[in-house]
CSV table of C-alpha atoms in Angstrom, one decimal:
chain,number,residue,atom,x,y,z
A,1,MET,CA,-2.6,190.6,-82.9
A,2,GLU,CA,-4.6,187.5,-82.3
A,3,THR,CA,-6.8,189.3,-79.8
A,4,LYS,CA,-7.4,192.1,-82.3
A,5,GLY,CA,-8.2,189.6,-85.0
A,6,ALA,CA,-10.6,187.7,-82.7
A,7,GLY,CA,-12.3,190.9,-81.8
A,8,ARG,CA,-12.7,191.9,-85.4
A,9,SER,CA,-14.1,188.4,-86.3
A,10,LEU,CA,-16.6,188.7,-83.4
A,11,ALA,CA,-17.7,192.2,-84.5
A,12,TRP,CA,-18.4,190.9,-88.1
A,13,LEU,CA,-20.3,187.9,-86.6
A,14,LEU,CA,-22.5,190.1,-84.5
A,15,ALA,CA,-23.1,192.7,-87.2
A,16,THR,CA,-24.1,189.9,-89.6
A,17,TRP,CA,-26.5,188.5,-87.0
A,18,VAL,CA,-28.1,191.9,-86.4
A,19,VAL,CA,-28.7,192.6,-90.1
A,20,THR,CA,-30.1,189.1,-90.9
A,21,ARG,CA,-32.4,189.1,-87.9
A,22,ALA,CA,-33.6,192.6,-88.6
A,23,VAL,CA,-34.6,191.4,-92.1
A,24,LEU,CA,-36.4,188.4,-90.7
A,25,LEU,CA,-38.4,190.6,-88.2
A,26,LEU,CA,-39.4,192.9,-91.0
A,27,PHE,CA,-40.8,189.9,-92.9
A,28,VAL,CA,-42.7,188.4,-90.0
A,29,PHE,CA,-44.1,191.7,-88.8
A,30,GLY,CA,-45.5,192.3,-92.3
A,31,VAL,CA,-43.4,195.3,-93.3
A,32,TYR,CA,-42.3,193.5,-96.4
A,33,ALA,CA,-43.8,190.4,-98.1
A,34,PHE,CA,-41.4,187.4,-98.3
A,35,SER,CA,-43.4,185.5,-100.9
A,36,ASP,CA,-46.9,185.0,-102.2
A,37,LEU,CA,-47.5,182.3,-99.6
A,38,ASP,CA,-48.0,183.7,-96.1
A,39,VAL,CA,-45.8,181.6,-93.8
A,40,THR,CA,-47.0,183.3,-90.7
A,41,SER,CA,-50.6,182.2,-90.9
A,42,ASP,CA,-49.9,179.2,-88.7
A,43,VAL,CA,-49.3,181.6,-85.8
A,44,SER,CA,-52.2,184.0,-86.4
A,45,VAL,CA,-54.7,181.2,-87.2
A,46,ILE,CA,-53.7,177.8,-85.9
A,47,TYR,CA,-51.6,178.7,-82.8
A,48,ARG,CA,-54.0,181.4,-81.9
A,49,GLY,CA,-56.9,178.9,-82.0
A,50,TRP,CA,-55.0,176.5,-79.8
A,51,TYR,CA,-54.2,179.4,-77.4
A,52,GLU,CA,-57.9,180.1,-76.9
A,53,VAL,CA,-58.6,176.4,-76.1
A,54,LEU,CA,-55.5,176.0,-73.9
A,55,ARG,CA,-56.2,179.0,-71.8
A,56,GLN,CA,-59.5,177.3,-70.8
A,57,GLY,CA,-57.5,174.5,-69.1
A,58,THR,CA,-57.8,171.7,-71.6
A,59,PHE,CA,-56.0,170.5,-74.7
A,60,PRO,CA,-57.5,170.7,-78.2
A,61,LEU,CA,-59.1,167.2,-78.0
A,62,ASP,CA,-61.2,167.6,-81.1
A,63,ASP,CA,-58.4,169.0,-83.3
A,64,VAL,CA,-56.3,166.2,-85.0
A,65,THR,CA,-53.7,168.9,-86.0
A,66,TRP,CA,-52.7,169.0,-82.3
A,67,GLN,CA,-49.9,166.5,-82.5
A,68,TYR,CA,-47.5,167.7,-79.8
A,69,PRO,CA,-46.5,166.7,-76.3
A,70,PRO,CA,-48.1,168.4,-73.3
A,71,ALA,CA,-45.4,171.0,-72.7
A,72,ALA,CA,-46.0,172.4,-76.1
A,73,ALA,CA,-48.9,174.2,-74.4
A,74,LEU,CA,-46.2,176.4,-72.7
A,75,ALA,CA,-44.9,177.6,-76.1
A,76,ILE,CA,-48.4,178.3,-77.4
A,77,LEU,CA,-49.4,180.1,-74.3
A,78,SER,CA,-46.2,182.1,-74.0
A,79,PRO,CA,-47.4,185.2,-75.9
A,80,ALA,CA,-49.6,185.9,-72.8
A,81,ALA,CA,-46.4,187.1,-71.2
A,82,LEU,CA,-46.6,190.1,-73.5
A,83,PRO,CA,-50.2,191.3,-73.2
A,84,PHE,CA,-49.4,194.7,-74.7
A,85,LEU,CA,-48.8,193.0,-78.1
A,86,SER,CA,-51.1,191.1,-80.4
A,87,TYR,CA,-50.8,187.3,-80.2
A,88,ALA,CA,-48.8,187.0,-83.4
A,89,HIS,CA,-46.5,189.9,-82.7
A,90,ALA,CA,-45.8,188.6,-79.2
A,91,PHE,CA,-45.0,185.1,-80.6
A,92,PHE,CA,-42.6,186.5,-83.2
A,93,LEU,CA,-40.8,188.5,-80.5
A,94,LEU,CA,-40.4,185.5,-78.3
A,95,ALA,CA,-39.1,183.4,-81.2
A,96,PHE,CA,-36.6,186.1,-81.8
A,97,LEU,CA,-35.5,186.0,-78.1
A,98,ALA,CA,-35.0,182.2,-78.5
A,99,ASP,CA,-32.7,183.0,-81.4
A,100,VAL,CA,-30.8,185.5,-79.2
A,101,LEU,CA,-30.4,182.7,-76.5
A,102,VAL,CA,-28.9,180.3,-79.0
A,103,MET,CA,-26.5,182.9,-80.3
A,104,ALA,CA,-25.3,183.7,-76.8
A,105,LEU,CA,-24.8,180.0,-76.0
A,106,LEU,CA,-22.6,179.6,-79.1
A,107,VAL,CA,-20.6,182.9,-78.8
A,108,TYR,CA,-19.7,182.7,-75.1
A,109,PRO,CA,-18.0,179.3,-75.1
A,110,GLY,CA,-16.7,179.9,-78.6
A,111,ARG,CA,-13.9,182.2,-77.2
A,112,ARG,CA,-12.3,179.4,-75.3
A,113,PRO,CA,-9.0,177.8,-76.6
A,114,ASP,CA,-10.7,174.5,-77.5
A,115,ARG,CA,-13.7,176.1,-79.0
A,116,SER,CA,-14.4,178.3,-82.0
A,117,LEU,CA,-16.8,180.8,-83.4
A,118,ARG,CA,-17.5,178.6,-86.4
A,119,GLY,CA,-20.6,177.3,-84.6
A,120,ALA,CA,-22.0,180.7,-84.2
A,121,TRP,CA,-21.4,181.4,-87.9
A,122,VAL,CA,-23.3,178.2,-88.8
A,123,TRP,CA,-26.3,179.5,-86.8
A,124,VAL,CA,-26.0,183.1,-88.2
A,125,ALA,CA,-26.0,181.8,-91.8
A,126,GLY,CA,-28.3,178.8,-91.5
A,127,VAL,CA,-31.3,180.4,-89.8
A,128,PRO,CA,-32.0,183.3,-92.3
A,129,LEU,CA,-31.6,180.8,-95.2
A,130,LEU,CA,-34.9,179.2,-94.0
A,131,GLY,CA,-36.7,182.6,-94.2
A,132,PRO,CA,-39.3,183.9,-91.8
A,133,THR,CA,-40.7,180.4,-91.2
A,134,VAL,CA,-38.1,180.2,-88.4
A,135,TYR,CA,-39.9,182.8,-86.4
A,136,ALA,CA,-43.4,181.6,-87.4
A,137,ARG,CA,-43.1,178.2,-85.7
A,138,TYR,CA,-42.2,177.3,-82.1
A,139,ASP,CA,-39.4,175.0,-83.3
A,140,VAL,CA,-36.8,177.7,-82.7
A,141,MET,CA,-37.8,177.7,-79.0
A,142,VAL,CA,-37.4,174.0,-78.8
A,143,THR,CA,-34.0,174.3,-80.5
A,144,ALA,CA,-32.9,176.9,-77.9
A,145,VAL,CA,-33.7,174.4,-75.1
A,146,ALA,CA,-31.9,171.6,-77.0
A,147,VAL,CA,-28.7,173.7,-77.6
A,148,ALA,CA,-28.7,174.7,-74.0
A,149,ALA,CA,-28.9,171.1,-73.0
A,150,VAL,CA,-26.0,170.0,-75.2
A,151,VAL,CA,-23.8,172.9,-74.2
A,152,ALA,CA,-24.4,172.1,-70.5
A,153,GLY,CA,-24.0,168.4,-70.9
A,154,VAL,CA,-20.2,168.2,-70.6
A,155,ARG,CA,-19.9,169.9,-67.2
A,156,HIS,CA,-23.5,169.8,-65.8
A,157,PRO,CA,-25.1,166.5,-66.6
A,158,ARG,CA,-28.1,167.0,-64.3
A,159,VAL,CA,-28.9,170.3,-66.0
A,160,MET,CA,-28.6,168.6,-69.3
A,161,GLY,CA,-31.0,165.9,-68.2
A,162,ALA,CA,-33.6,168.4,-67.0
A,163,LEU,CA,-33.4,170.5,-70.2
A,164,THR,CA,-33.6,167.4,-72.4
A,165,ALA,CA,-36.7,166.3,-70.6
A,166,LEU,CA,-38.3,169.7,-71.0
A,167,GLY,CA,-37.4,169.7,-74.7
A,168,ALA,CA,-38.8,166.2,-75.2
A,169,LEU,CA,-42.1,167.3,-73.7
A,170,LEU,CA,-42.1,170.3,-76.0
A,171,LYS,CA,-41.6,168.3,-79.2
A,172,VAL,CA,-40.2,164.8,-78.6
A,173,TRP,CA,-37.1,164.9,-80.7
A,174,PRO,CA,-34.8,166.3,-78.0
A,175,VAL,CA,-34.9,163.0,-76.3
A,176,LEU,CA,-32.3,161.9,-78.9
A,177,LEU,CA,-29.8,164.2,-77.2
A,178,LEU,CA,-29.3,161.5,-74.6
A,179,VAL,CA,-28.0,159.0,-77.2
A,180,GLY,CA,-24.4,160.2,-76.7
A,181,CYS,CA,-24.7,160.8,-73.0
A,182,PHE,CA,-23.0,158.3,-70.8
A,183,ARG,CA,-23.6,160.1,-67.5
A,184,ARG,CA,-26.1,158.3,-65.2
A,185,ARG,CA,-26.9,161.6,-63.5
A,186,ALA,CA,-28.2,163.1,-66.8
A,187,TRP,CA,-30.4,160.1,-67.4
A,188,ALA,CA,-31.7,160.1,-63.9
A,189,SER,CA,-32.4,163.9,-64.0
A,190,ALA,CA,-34.2,163.4,-67.3
A,191,ALA,CA,-36.4,160.6,-65.9
A,192,VAL,CA,-37.3,162.6,-62.8
A,193,THR,CA,-38.1,165.8,-64.7
A,194,THR,CA,-40.1,164.0,-67.4
A,195,SER,CA,-42.2,162.1,-64.7
A,196,GLY,CA,-42.8,165.3,-62.8
A,197,ILE,CA,-43.9,167.5,-65.7
A,198,ALA,CA,-45.9,164.7,-67.4
A,199,ALA,CA,-47.8,164.0,-64.1
A,200,LEU,CA,-48.5,167.7,-63.6
A,201,PHE,CA,-50.1,168.0,-67.0
A,202,ALA,CA,-51.9,164.7,-66.7
A,203,VAL,CA,-53.7,165.8,-63.5
A,204,SER,CA,-54.3,169.4,-64.4
A,205,MET,CA,-55.3,169.4,-68.1
A,206,PRO,CA,-57.4,166.8,-69.9
A,207,GLY,CA,-56.1,165.2,-73.0
A,208,ALA,CA,-52.4,165.8,-72.3
A,209,PHE,CA,-51.4,162.7,-74.3
A,210,ALA,CA,-54.0,162.6,-77.0
A,211,PHE,CA,-51.3,163.6,-79.4
A,212,LEU,CA,-50.0,160.0,-79.5
A,213,THR,CA,-53.2,158.9,-81.3
A,214,PHE,CA,-53.1,161.8,-83.7
A,215,GLN,CA,-49.4,161.1,-84.6
A,216,ARG,CA,-50.1,157.5,-85.3
A,217,ASP,CA,-52.6,158.4,-88.1
A,218,ARG,CA,-50.1,160.5,-90.0
A,219,GLY,CA,-49.4,159.6,-93.6
A,220,THR,CA,-46.5,160.4,-96.0
A,221,GLU,CA,-46.1,164.2,-96.2
A,222,VAL,CA,-45.2,165.6,-99.7
A,223,GLU,CA,-41.8,167.0,-98.6
A,224,SER,CA,-40.5,163.7,-97.0
A,225,LEU,CA,-37.9,161.4,-98.4
A,226,GLY,CA,-40.5,158.7,-99.1
A,227,ALA,CA,-42.7,161.2,-100.9
A,228,LEU,CA,-40.2,161.3,-103.8
A,229,VAL,CA,-41.5,157.8,-104.8
A,230,PHE,CA,-45.0,159.3,-105.5
A,231,HIS,CA,-43.7,162.5,-107.0
A,232,VAL,CA,-41.9,160.4,-109.6
A,233,ALA,CA,-44.8,157.8,-109.8
A,234,ARG,CA,-47.3,160.6,-110.7
A,235,HIS,CA,-45.4,161.0,-114.0
A,236,PHE,CA,-46.0,157.4,-114.8
A,237,GLY,CA,-49.8,157.3,-114.1
A,238,TRP,CA,-50.0,156.8,-110.3
A,239,GLN,CA,-53.6,157.5,-109.3
A,240,GLY,CA,-53.2,159.0,-105.9
A,241,GLN,CA,-54.0,162.4,-104.5
A,242,VAL,CA,-52.3,165.3,-102.6
A,243,LEU,CA,-54.6,166.5,-99.9
A,244,LEU,CA,-54.5,168.4,-96.6
A,245,ASN,CA,-54.6,165.6,-94.1
A,246,TYR,CA,-53.9,165.8,-90.3
A,247,GLY,CA,-52.6,169.3,-90.6
A,248,SER,CA,-50.1,168.8,-93.5
A,249,VAL,CA,-50.2,168.2,-97.2
A,250,GLU,CA,-49.9,164.5,-97.7
A,251,PHE,CA,-50.1,161.8,-100.4
A,252,LEU,CA,-53.2,159.6,-100.2
A,253,GLY,CA,-53.7,156.6,-102.5
A,254,PRO,CA,-52.3,153.2,-103.6
A,255,HIS,CA,-49.2,152.0,-101.8
A,256,VAL,CA,-48.9,155.1,-99.5
A,257,ASP,CA,-49.3,152.8,-96.4
A,258,LEU,CA,-46.4,150.7,-97.8
A,259,VAL,CA,-44.1,153.6,-98.1
A,260,SER,CA,-45.1,154.9,-94.6
A,261,THR,CA,-44.3,151.5,-93.2
A,262,ALA,CA,-40.9,151.5,-95.0
A,263,ALA,CA,-40.1,154.9,-93.4
A,264,LEU,CA,-40.9,153.4,-90.0
A,265,ALA,CA,-38.7,150.5,-90.7
A,266,LEU,CA,-35.8,152.8,-91.7
A,267,THR,CA,-36.3,154.7,-88.4
A,268,GLY,CA,-36.1,151.4,-86.6
A,269,ALA,CA,-32.9,150.6,-88.5
A,270,ALA,CA,-31.5,154.0,-87.5
A,271,PHE,CA,-32.3,153.2,-83.9
A,272,GLY,CA,-30.5,149.9,-84.2
A,273,TRP,CA,-27.4,151.5,-85.6
A,274,LEU,CA,-27.4,154.1,-82.8
A,275,LEU,CA,-27.7,151.3,-80.2
A,276,LEU,CA,-24.9,149.4,-81.8
A,277,TRP,CA,-22.7,152.5,-81.8
A,278,ARG,CA,-23.4,153.2,-78.2
A,279,LEU,CA,-22.4,149.7,-77.2
A,280,ARG,CA,-19.2,149.9,-79.3
A,281,ALA,CA,-18.1,153.5,-78.6
A,282,ALA,CA,-15.0,153.4,-76.5
A,283,ARG,CA,-13.2,156.7,-77.4
A,284,ARG,CA,-15.2,159.6,-76.1
A,285,ALA,CA,-14.2,163.3,-76.2
A,286,PRO,CA,-16.1,166.4,-75.0
A,287,HIS,CA,-17.5,167.0,-78.5
A,288,THR,CA,-18.8,163.4,-78.8
A,289,LEU,CA,-22.0,164.3,-77.0
A,290,ALA,CA,-22.9,167.0,-79.5
A,291,GLU,CA,-21.8,164.9,-82.5
A,292,ALA,CA,-23.9,161.9,-81.4
A,293,ALA,CA,-27.0,164.2,-80.8
A,294,PHE,CA,-26.5,165.8,-84.3
A,295,THR,CA,-26.2,162.4,-86.0
A,296,ALA,CA,-29.2,160.9,-84.2
A,297,VAL,CA,-31.5,163.8,-85.0
A,298,LEU,CA,-30.3,163.8,-88.6
A,299,MET,CA,-31.0,160.1,-89.0
A,300,PHE,CA,-34.5,160.3,-87.5
A,301,THR,CA,-35.3,163.5,-89.5
A,302,VAL,CA,-34.3,161.9,-92.8
A,303,THR,CA,-36.3,158.7,-92.1
A,304,SER,CA,-39.4,160.5,-90.8
A,305,ARG,CA,-42.7,160.5,-92.7
A,306,VAL,CA,-42.6,164.3,-92.4
A,307,ILE,CA,-39.8,166.7,-93.1
A,308,SER,CA,-41.3,170.1,-92.6
A,309,PRO,CA,-39.1,173.2,-93.3
A,310,GLN,CA,-38.9,174.1,-89.6
A,311,TYR,CA,-37.2,170.8,-88.9
A,312,LEU,CA,-34.1,172.2,-90.4
A,313,VAL,CA,-33.8,174.6,-87.5
A,314,TRP,CA,-33.1,171.7,-85.2
A,315,LEU,CA,-30.3,170.5,-87.5
A,316,VAL,CA,-28.8,173.9,-87.9
A,317,GLY,CA,-28.7,174.4,-84.1
A,318,LEU,CA,-27.1,171.0,-83.4
A,319,ALA,CA,-24.6,171.4,-86.3
A,320,ALA,CA,-23.6,174.7,-84.8
A,321,VAL,CA,-22.9,173.2,-81.4
A,322,CYS,CA,-20.8,170.5,-83.1
A,323,VAL,CA,-18.5,172.7,-85.1
A,324,SER,CA,-18.1,175.1,-82.2
A,325,TYR,CA,-15.5,172.5,-81.0
A,326,ARG,CA,-12.2,172.8,-82.8
A,327,ALA,CA,-11.7,169.0,-82.7
A,328,SER,CA,-15.1,168.2,-84.2
A,329,ARG,CA,-15.1,166.4,-87.6
A,330,MET,CA,-18.7,167.4,-88.4
A,331,GLY,CA,-17.8,170.3,-90.6
A,332,ALA,CA,-18.9,168.7,-93.9
A,333,PRO,CA,-22.3,167.5,-92.6
A,334,ALA,CA,-22.9,170.9,-91.1
A,335,LEU,CA,-22.2,172.6,-94.4
A,336,MET,CA,-24.6,170.1,-96.1
A,337,VAL,CA,-27.3,171.1,-93.6
A,338,VAL,CA,-26.8,174.8,-94.3
A,339,ALA,CA,-27.0,174.0,-98.1
A,340,ALA,CA,-30.2,172.0,-97.4
A,341,SER,CA,-31.6,175.0,-95.6
A,342,LEU,CA,-31.2,177.1,-98.8
A,343,ALA,CA,-32.8,174.3,-100.8
A,344,THR,CA,-35.6,174.2,-98.3
A,345,VAL,CA,-36.6,177.8,-98.6
A,346,LEU,CA,-36.6,177.4,-102.4
A,347,GLU,CA,-39.1,174.6,-102.1
A,348,PHE,CA,-41.1,176.3,-99.3
A,349,PRO,CA,-42.5,178.8,-99.7
A,350,PHE,CA,-41.2,179.8,-103.1
A,351,GLY,CA,-41.6,176.5,-105.0
A,352,PHE,CA,-44.3,174.8,-102.9
A,353,ALA,CA,-46.8,175.0,-105.8
A,354,HIS,CA,-44.3,173.0,-107.9
A,355,VAL,CA,-43.9,170.5,-105.1
A,356,VAL,CA,-47.6,169.9,-104.7
A,357,THR,CA,-48.1,169.4,-108.4
A,358,SER,CA,-44.9,167.2,-108.7
A,359,ASP,CA,-43.6,169.0,-111.7
A,360,ARG,CA,-40.0,168.6,-112.7
A,361,TYR,CA,-38.8,171.7,-110.8
A,362,GLY,CA,-40.6,170.7,-107.6
A,363,VAL,CA,-39.2,167.1,-107.8
A,364,LEU,CA,-35.7,168.5,-108.5
A,365,LEU,CA,-35.9,170.8,-105.4
A,366,LEU,CA,-37.0,168.0,-103.2
A,367,ALA,CA,-34.4,165.6,-104.6
A,368,VAL,CA,-31.6,168.1,-103.9
A,369,ARG,CA,-32.8,169.0,-100.4
A,370,ASN,CA,-33.5,165.4,-99.3
A,371,GLY,CA,-30.3,164.2,-101.0
A,372,LEU,CA,-28.2,166.7,-99.0
A,373,LEU,CA,-29.9,165.5,-95.8
A,374,VAL,CA,-29.2,161.8,-96.7
A,375,ALA,CA,-25.6,162.6,-97.5
A,376,ALA,CA,-25.2,164.6,-94.3
A,377,SER,CA,-26.7,161.7,-92.3
A,378,LEU,CA,-24.4,159.1,-93.8
A,379,THR,CA,-21.3,161.3,-93.5
A,380,ALA,CA,-22.1,162.2,-89.9
A,381,ALA,CA,-22.7,158.5,-89.0
A,382,ARG,CA,-19.4,157.4,-90.6
A,383,ARG,CA,-17.4,160.1,-88.9
A,384,LEU,CA,-19.0,159.5,-85.5
A,385,TRP,CA,-18.2,155.8,-85.8
A,386,ARG,CA,-14.6,156.3,-86.9
A,387,SER,CA,-13.8,158.8,-84.2
A,388,THR,CA,-15.3,156.8,-81.3
A,389,VAL,CA,-15.2,153.1,-82.2
A,390,PRO,CA,-11.8,151.5,-82.2
A,391,PRO,CA,-10.9,149.3,-85.1
A,392,ALA,CA,-11.2,145.6,-84.6
A,393,PRO,CA,-7.9,144.0,-83.8
A,394,ALA,CA,-6.2,142.3,-86.7
A,395,ALA,CA,-6.5,138.5,-86.8
A,396,PRO,CA,-3.2,136.9,-85.9
A,397,LEU,CA,-1.3,135.3,-88.8
A,398,PRO,CA,-1.3,131.5,-88.9
A,399,PRO,CA,2.0,130.0,-88.0
A,400,GLN,CA,4.3,129.5,-91.0
A,401,PRO,CA,6.0,126.2,-91.6
A,402,SER,CA,9.7,126.3,-90.9
A,403,ARG,CA,11.8,126.7,-94.1
A,404,ARG,CA,15.2,125.7,-92.6
A,405,ARG,CA,17.1,123.3,-94.7
A,406,LYS,CA,18.0,120.0,-93.1
A,407,ALA,CA,21.8,119.4,-92.7
A,408,PRO,CA,23.0,116.9,-95.3
A,409,VAL,CA,23.7,113.4,-93.8
A,410,SER,CA,27.3,112.3,-94.0
A,411,PRO,CA,27.8,109.2,-96.2
């Protein structure tokens, strides 16, 4: 009976995945319009422009919107592997294949006694809630590499290290996967792979690390946590502007630098907490690696100066790996991330005009989305700490004075 029930559950899971992904493909291929705002233009315009530059053997040195590590060139150039399709259609198909890979990585181990298909359900539900943006950015490809790294980490630390290095050179954030890794072989493999790939790009393509300068000049993007300060301040006479700056819609004006600095300080505080956790963590289980990675990426996403819609793909993928372990305690943060995905698609693309104008509806959407992410971060951090850091030993009680009565003295 259990086998039959498990088979029926898997059938429902795969059927739901097929239906939701078919709908996403219909949207990105333009069969149906998802919203008035075209979320696929980044691929057909920006990515395609970078593709034409990269295929000449150099990085887009004159384009400040290129803010990615050198291996991102592989993702942008990948549609060349499907020359019989247009650039955009080839990219969408490759993004879909990355989705297939993540699904396979979650379903296959999910049938073990200590694992569950809950993680696959989180992926099946969370991705379509973000809409076609998922297939119109290369973040789903990076997420596939990150999920593969975490899944491999328990049994194959060297593979994890190599995949983590590749992911970090695609979009930086996968370096956080190593926070919960205590295997020296994984760190050594990551260091060797990073050095090799970085050196290869440095000698073969000019401008491989120009992205570091462009990232430094970013401001406070309108969807970030810090942006809520200015969304509210606009209702009280704040004299700033919302402009397209460095490839994203950002706030410019009085005190923006102060809020951006505060965001960096919060990121530093998050790093300090993770370092303290790593020094104190003494109880480690197979799922600790995934839970630490999920918590780290959550904390750094929330404190970032930019929280673009596609960032939620990272969180959904790592949340899915966490809850694929039956013993994981990350169920509540994972559900918060899925709920935040729904709030995200409501603010982009459907409510983005309200966000840009900071009207009450736009502020409410951002407050709900960012509030869910903050709650998920705090809950995940608390549960990670409690499950891995032993409580401090109770202080010994001070010696109590003797209460024995003295024997009466004979007269």
